[in-house]
mmCIF file of C-alpha atoms in Angstrom:
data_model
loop_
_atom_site.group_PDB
_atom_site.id
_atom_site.type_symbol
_atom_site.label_atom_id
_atom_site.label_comp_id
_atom_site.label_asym_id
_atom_site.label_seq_id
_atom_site.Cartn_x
_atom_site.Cartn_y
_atom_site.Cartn_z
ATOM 1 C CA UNK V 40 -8.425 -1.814 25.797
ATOM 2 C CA UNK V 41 -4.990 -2.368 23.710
ATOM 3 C CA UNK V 42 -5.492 -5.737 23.170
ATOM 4 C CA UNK V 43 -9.348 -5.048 21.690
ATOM 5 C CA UNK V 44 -7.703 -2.086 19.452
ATOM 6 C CA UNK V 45 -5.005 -3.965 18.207
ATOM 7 C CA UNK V 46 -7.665 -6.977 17.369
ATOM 8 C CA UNK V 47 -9.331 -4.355 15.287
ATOM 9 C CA UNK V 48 -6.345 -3.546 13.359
ATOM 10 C CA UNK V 49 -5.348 -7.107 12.788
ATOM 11 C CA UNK V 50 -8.667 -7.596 11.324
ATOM 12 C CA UNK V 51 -8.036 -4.372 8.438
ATOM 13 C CA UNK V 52 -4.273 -5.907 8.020
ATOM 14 C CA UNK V 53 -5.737 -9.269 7.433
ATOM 15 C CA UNK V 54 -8.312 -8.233 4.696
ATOM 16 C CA UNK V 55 -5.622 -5.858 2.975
ATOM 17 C CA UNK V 56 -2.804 -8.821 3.116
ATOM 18 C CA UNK V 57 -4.314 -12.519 3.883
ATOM 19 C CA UNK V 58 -7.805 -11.723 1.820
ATOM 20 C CA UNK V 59 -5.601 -11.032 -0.911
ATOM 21 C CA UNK V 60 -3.269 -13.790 -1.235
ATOM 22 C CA UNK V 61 -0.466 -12.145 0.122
ATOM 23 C CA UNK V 62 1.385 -13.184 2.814
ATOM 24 C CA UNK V 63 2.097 -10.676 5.223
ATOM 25 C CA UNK V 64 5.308 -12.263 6.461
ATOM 26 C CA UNK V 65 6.779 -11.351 2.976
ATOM 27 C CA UNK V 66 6.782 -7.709 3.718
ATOM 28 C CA UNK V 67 7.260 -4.788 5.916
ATOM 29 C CA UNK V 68 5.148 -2.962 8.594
ATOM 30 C CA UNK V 69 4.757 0.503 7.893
ATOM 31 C CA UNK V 70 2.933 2.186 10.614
ATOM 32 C CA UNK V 71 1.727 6.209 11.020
ATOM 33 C CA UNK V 72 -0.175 8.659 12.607
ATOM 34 C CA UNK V 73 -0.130 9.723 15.879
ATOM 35 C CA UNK V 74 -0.332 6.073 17.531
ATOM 36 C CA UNK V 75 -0.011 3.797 14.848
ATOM 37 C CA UNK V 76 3.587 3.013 15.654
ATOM 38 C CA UNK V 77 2.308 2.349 19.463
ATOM 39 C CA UNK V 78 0.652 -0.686 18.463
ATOM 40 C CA UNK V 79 2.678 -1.640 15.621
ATOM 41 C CA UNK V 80 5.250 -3.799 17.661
ATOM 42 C CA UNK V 81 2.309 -6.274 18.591
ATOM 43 C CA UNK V 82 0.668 -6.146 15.168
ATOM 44 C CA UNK V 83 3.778 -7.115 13.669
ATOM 45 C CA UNK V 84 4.087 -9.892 16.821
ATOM 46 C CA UNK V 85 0.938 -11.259 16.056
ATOM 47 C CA UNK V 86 1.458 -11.436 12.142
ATOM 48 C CA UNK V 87 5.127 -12.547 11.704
ATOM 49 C CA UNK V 88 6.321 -9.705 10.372
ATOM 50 C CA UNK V 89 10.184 -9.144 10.550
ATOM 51 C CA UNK V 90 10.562 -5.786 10.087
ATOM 52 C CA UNK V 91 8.334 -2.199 10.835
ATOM 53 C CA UNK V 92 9.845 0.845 8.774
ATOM 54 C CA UNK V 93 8.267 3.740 10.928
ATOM 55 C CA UNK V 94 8.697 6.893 8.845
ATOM 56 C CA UNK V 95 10.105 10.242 9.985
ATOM 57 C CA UNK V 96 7.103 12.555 10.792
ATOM 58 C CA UNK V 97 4.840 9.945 11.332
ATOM 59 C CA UNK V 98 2.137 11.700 12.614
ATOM 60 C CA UNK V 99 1.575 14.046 9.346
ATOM 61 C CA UNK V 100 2.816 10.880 6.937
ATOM 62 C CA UNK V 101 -0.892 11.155 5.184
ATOM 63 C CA UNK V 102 -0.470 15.052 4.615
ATOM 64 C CA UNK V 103 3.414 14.356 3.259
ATOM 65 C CA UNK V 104 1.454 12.434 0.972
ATOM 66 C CA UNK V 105 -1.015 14.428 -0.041
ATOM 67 C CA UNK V 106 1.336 17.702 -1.074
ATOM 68 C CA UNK V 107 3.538 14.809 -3.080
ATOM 69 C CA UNK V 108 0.149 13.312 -4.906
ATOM 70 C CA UNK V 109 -0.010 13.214 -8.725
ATOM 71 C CA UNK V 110 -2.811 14.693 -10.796
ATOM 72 C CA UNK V 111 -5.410 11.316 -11.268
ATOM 73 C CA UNK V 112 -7.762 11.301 -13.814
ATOM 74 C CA UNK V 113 -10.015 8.052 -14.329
ATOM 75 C CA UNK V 114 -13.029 6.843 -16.347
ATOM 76 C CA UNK V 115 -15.098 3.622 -16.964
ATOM 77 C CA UNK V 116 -18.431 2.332 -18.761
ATOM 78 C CA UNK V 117 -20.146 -0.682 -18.085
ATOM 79 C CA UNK V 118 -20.334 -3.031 -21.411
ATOM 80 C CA UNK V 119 -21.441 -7.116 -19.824
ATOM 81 C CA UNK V 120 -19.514 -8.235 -22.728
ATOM 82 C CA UNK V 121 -18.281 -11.906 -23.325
ATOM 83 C CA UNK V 122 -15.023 -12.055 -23.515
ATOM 84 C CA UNK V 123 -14.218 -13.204 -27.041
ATOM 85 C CA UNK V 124 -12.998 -11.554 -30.113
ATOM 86 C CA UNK V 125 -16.231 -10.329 -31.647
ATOM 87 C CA UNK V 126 -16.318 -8.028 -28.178
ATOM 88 C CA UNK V 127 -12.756 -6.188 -28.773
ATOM 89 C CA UNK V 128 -13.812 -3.824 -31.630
ATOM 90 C CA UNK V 129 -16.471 -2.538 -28.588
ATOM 91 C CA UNK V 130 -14.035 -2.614 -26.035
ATOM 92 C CA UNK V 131 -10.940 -1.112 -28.073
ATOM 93 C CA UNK V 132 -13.290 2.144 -29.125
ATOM 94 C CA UNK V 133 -14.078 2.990 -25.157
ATOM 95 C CA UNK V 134 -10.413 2.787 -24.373
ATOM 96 C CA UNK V 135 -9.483 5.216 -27.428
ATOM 97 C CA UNK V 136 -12.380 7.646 -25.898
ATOM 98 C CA UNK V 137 -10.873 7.114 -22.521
ATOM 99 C CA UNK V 138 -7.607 7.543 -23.568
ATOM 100 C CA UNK V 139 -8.604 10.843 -25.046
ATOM 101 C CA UNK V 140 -10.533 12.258 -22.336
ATOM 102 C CA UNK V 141 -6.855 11.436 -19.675
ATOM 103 C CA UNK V 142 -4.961 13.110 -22.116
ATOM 104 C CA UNK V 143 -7.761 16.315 -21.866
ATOM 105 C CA UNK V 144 -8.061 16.182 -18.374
ATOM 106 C CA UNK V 145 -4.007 16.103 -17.733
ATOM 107 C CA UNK V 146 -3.482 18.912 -20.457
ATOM 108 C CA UNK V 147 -6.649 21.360 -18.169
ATOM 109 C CA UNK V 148 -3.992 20.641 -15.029
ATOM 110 C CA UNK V 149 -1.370 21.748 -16.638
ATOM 111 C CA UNK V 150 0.778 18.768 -16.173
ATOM 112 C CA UNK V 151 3.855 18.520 -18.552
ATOM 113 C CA UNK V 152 3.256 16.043 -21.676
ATOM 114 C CA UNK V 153 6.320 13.920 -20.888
ATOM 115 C CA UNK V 154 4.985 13.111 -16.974
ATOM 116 C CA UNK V 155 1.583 11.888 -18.469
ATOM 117 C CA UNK V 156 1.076 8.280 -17.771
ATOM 118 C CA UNK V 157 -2.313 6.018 -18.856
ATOM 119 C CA UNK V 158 -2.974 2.384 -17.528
ATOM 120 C CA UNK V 159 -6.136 0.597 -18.700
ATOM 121 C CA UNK V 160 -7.971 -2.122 -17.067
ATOM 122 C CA UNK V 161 -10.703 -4.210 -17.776
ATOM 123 C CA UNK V 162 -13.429 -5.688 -14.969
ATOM 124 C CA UNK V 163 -13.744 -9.374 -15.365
ATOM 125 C CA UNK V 164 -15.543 -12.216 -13.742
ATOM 126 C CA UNK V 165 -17.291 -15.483 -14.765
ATOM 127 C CA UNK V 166 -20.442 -15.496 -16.178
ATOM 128 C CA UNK V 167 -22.770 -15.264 -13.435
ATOM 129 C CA UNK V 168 -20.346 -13.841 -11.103
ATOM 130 C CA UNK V 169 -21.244 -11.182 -8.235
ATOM 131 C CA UNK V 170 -17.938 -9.682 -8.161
ATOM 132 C CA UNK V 171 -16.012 -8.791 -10.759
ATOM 133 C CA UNK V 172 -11.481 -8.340 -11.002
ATOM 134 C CA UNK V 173 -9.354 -5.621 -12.178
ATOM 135 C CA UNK V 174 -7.172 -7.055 -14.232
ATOM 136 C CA UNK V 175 -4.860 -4.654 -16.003
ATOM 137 C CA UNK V 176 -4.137 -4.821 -19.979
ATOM 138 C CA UNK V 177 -0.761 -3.910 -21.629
ATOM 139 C CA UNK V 178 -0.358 -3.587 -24.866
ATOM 140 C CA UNK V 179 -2.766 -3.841 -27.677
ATOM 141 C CA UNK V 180 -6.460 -5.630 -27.615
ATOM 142 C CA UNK V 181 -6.530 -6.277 -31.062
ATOM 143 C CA UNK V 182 -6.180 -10.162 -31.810
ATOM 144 C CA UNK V 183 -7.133 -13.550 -30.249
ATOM 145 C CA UNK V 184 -3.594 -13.895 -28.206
ATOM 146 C CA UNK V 185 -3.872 -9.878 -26.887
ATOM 147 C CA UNK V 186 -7.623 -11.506 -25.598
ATOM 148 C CA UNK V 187 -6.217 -15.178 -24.452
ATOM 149 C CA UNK V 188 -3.020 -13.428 -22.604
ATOM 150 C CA UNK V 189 -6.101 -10.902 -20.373
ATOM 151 C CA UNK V 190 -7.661 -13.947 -19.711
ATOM 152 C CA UNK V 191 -5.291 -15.859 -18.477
ATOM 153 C CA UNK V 192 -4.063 -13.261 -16.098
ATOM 154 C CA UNK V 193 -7.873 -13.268 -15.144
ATOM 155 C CA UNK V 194 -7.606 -16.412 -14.041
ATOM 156 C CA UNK V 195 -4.009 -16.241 -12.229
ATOM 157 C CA UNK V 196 -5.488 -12.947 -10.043
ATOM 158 C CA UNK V 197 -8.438 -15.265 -9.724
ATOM 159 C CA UNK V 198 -6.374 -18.201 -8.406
ATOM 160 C CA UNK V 199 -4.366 -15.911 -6.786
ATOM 161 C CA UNK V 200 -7.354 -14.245 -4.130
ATOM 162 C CA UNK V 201 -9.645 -16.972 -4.345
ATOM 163 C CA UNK V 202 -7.404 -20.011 -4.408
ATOM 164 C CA UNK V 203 -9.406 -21.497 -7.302
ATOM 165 C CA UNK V 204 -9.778 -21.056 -11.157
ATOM 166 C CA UNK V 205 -11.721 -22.483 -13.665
ATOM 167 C CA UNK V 206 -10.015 -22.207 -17.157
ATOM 168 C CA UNK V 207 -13.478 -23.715 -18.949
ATOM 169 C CA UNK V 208 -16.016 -21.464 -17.303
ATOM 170 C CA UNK V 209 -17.483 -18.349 -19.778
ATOM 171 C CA UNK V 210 -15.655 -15.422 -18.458
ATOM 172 C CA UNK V 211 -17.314 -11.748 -18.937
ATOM 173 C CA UNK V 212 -16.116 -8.141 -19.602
ATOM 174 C CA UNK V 213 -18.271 -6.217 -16.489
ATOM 175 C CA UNK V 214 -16.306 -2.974 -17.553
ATOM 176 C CA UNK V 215 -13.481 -1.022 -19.432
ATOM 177 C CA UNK V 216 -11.617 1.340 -17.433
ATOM 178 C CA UNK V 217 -8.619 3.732 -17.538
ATOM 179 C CA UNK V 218 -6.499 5.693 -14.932
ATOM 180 C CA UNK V 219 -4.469 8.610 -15.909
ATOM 181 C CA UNK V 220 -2.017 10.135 -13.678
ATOM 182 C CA UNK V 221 0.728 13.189 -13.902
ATOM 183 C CA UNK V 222 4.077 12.374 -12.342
ATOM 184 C CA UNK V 223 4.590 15.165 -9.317
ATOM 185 C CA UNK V 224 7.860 16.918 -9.054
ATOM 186 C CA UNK V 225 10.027 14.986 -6.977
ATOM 187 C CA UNK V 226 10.709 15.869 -3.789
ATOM 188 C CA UNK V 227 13.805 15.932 -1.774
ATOM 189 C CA UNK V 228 14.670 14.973 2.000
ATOM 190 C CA UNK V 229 17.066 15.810 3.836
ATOM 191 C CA UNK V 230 19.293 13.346 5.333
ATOM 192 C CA UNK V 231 19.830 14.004 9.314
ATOM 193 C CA UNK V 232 23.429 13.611 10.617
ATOM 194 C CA UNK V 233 25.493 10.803 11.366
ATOM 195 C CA UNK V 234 26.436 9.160 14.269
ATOM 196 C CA UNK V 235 27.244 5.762 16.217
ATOM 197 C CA UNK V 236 24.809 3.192 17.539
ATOM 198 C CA UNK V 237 25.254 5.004 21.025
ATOM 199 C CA UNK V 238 21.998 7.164 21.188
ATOM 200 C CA UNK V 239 22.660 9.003 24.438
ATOM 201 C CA UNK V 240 22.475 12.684 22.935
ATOM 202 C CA UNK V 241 18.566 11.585 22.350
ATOM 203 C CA UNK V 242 18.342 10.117 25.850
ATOM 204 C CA UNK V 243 15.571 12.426 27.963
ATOM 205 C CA UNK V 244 14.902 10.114 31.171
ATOM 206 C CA UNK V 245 12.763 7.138 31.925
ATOM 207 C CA UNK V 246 8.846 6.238 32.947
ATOM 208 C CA UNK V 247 7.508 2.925 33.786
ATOM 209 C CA UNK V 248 5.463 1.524 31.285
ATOM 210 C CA UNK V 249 3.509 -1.310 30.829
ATOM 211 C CA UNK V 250 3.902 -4.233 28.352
ATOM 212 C CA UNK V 251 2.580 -7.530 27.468
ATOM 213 C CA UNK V 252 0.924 -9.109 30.328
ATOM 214 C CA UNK V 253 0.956 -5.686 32.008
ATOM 215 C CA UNK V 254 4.251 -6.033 33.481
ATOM 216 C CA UNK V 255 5.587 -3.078 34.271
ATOM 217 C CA UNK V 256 9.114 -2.006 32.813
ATOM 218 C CA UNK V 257 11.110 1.249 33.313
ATOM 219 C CA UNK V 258 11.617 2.403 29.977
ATOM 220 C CA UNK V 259 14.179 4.697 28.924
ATOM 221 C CA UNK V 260 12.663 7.561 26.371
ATOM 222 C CA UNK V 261 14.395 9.527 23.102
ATOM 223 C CA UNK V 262 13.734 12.332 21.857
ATOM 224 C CA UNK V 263 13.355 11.629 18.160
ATOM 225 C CA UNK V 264 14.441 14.822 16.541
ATOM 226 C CA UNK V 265 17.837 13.954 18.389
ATOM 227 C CA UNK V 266 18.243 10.832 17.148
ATOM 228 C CA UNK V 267 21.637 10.434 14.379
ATOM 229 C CA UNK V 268 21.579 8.126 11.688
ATOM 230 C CA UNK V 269 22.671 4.765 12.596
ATOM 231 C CA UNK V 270 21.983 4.733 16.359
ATOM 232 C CA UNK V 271 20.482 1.740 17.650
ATOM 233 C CA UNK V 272 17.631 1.410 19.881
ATOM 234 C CA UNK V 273 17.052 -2.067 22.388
ATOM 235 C CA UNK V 274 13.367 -2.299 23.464
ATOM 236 C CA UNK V 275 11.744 -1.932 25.195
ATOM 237 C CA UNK V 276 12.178 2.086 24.692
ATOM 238 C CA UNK V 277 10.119 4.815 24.091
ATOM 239 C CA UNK V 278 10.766 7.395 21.146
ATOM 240 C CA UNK V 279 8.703 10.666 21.509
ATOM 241 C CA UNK V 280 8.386 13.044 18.803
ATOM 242 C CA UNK V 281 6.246 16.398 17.834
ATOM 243 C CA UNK V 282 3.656 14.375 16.558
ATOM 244 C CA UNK V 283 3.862 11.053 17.221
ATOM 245 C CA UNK V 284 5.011 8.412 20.043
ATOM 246 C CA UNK V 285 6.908 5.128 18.901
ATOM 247 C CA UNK V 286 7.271 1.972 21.095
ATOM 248 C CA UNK V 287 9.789 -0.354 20.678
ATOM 249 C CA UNK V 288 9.197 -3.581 22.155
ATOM 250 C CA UNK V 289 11.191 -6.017 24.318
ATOM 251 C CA UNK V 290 13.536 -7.708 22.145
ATOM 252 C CA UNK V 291 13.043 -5.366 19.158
ATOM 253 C CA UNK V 292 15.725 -3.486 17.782
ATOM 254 C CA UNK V 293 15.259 -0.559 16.456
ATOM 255 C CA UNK V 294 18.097 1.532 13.893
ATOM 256 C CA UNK V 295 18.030 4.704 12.600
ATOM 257 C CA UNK V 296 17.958 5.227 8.683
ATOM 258 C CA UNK V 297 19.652 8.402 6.895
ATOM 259 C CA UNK V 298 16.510 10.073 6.736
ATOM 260 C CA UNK V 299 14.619 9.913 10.384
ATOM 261 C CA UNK V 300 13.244 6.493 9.637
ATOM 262 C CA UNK V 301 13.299 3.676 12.152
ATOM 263 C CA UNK V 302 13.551 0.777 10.843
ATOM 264 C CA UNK V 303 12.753 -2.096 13.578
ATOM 265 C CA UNK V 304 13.763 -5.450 13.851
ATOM 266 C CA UNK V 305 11.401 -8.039 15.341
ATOM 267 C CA UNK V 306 13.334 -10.856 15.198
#
């Protein structure tokens, strides 16, 4: 049953990392919920990945998130316009609207002037193309090198998640797009306190659990809200907590960060 859940989640991993042209080995694991950082030991395992970053409060990470959100504010229109010069004039009047109408919609949420931010972005493919790319423009879109500098990083994001380019083919402008946002307060944690790598003040008993291969292991378990910043957990251990459960594999090492977080060392 673990092995066919964790297959599952490889699969998502893979089309949010590999699919893309990213490398999964070149970053961290961060896994929540209430069981995400049960499986995340093998997922990381399976991928390469070096290190897992498993927040404090796991299990209400997506809520955290929500209450620290910004204010987003988007629109778009579909033009199918070649992408030369004698399509910018079209192009540069939809991003002033846009522009205009992120501006309105950040002002009617009352969010301060000087936290207003706009990024524009223009759909792109080759002519004849089923799927189009968001490729992001900075700057002005006024001349033949603003236009030759979006098309170029067409093709690089092309290259990039398709592994191919072709800097002859017609390339077309599907859509022009923009994406306002309104920086949130910040918000502050609180750092938990300090102690050695000697986590016995967490230490709540044992249970036998079972691991790759299912061989069973006696496993000692923490208590998470016990934990001190820079103890240091060996796997395999258990680390329970209000709302979540992490696992720390056999020759994983887990520390604890100044905030809650464990960060976990594969290899």
């Amino acid at each position: 049953i673990i092995d066919v859940a964790n297959a599952n989640m490889l699969r998502i991993l893979r089309v949010v990392s590999v699919a893309r042209g990213f490398d999964p080995r070149d970053f961290a694991l961060i896994p929540f919920g209430g069981g995400g950082p049960l499986h995340a030991g093998d997922l990381a395992n399976e991928l390469g990945i070096a290190q897992i970053v498993v927040p404090a409060n796991s299990g209400v990470f997506s809520a955290v998130g929500l209450v620290m959100s910004e204010i987003h504010a988007g629109f778009s229109r579909t033009v199918l316009l070649r992408a030369v010069p004698e399509s910018l004039p079209a192009v540069s009047h939809w991003f002033e609207q846009f522009v205009a109408q992120c501006h309105a919609a950040l002002e009617r949420e009352r969010v301060p002037e000087s936290a207003w931010r706009v990024a524009r972005f223009l759909d792109m493919r080759y002519a004849r193309q089923n799927f189009e790319l968001e490729i992001p423009v900075n700057g002005t879109l006024e001349s033949q090198e603003d236009l030759d500098a979006v098309i170029a990083a067409f093709h690089a994001t092309h290259t990039q998640i398709y592994g191919h380019s072709d800097l002859d083919a017609p390339v077309e402008i599907v859509s022009v797009k923009t994406r306002a946002s309104g920086e949130a307060p910040p918000v502050q944690f609180r750092p938990i306190a300090t102690g050695d790598e000697d986590p016995h003040q967490a230490y709540v008993g044992s249970r036998p659990a079972y691991m790759g291969n299912l061989v069973r292991v006696e496993t000692p378990r923490y208590d998470r809200s016990k934990l001190k910043a820079g103890n240091v957990l060996t796997g395999p251990a258990i680390v329970d907590s209000f709302d979540s459960t992490c696992l720390v594999l056999p020759g994983h090492v887990a520390t604890v960060g100044a905030l809650g977080e464990l960060v976990i060392r594969t290899r």
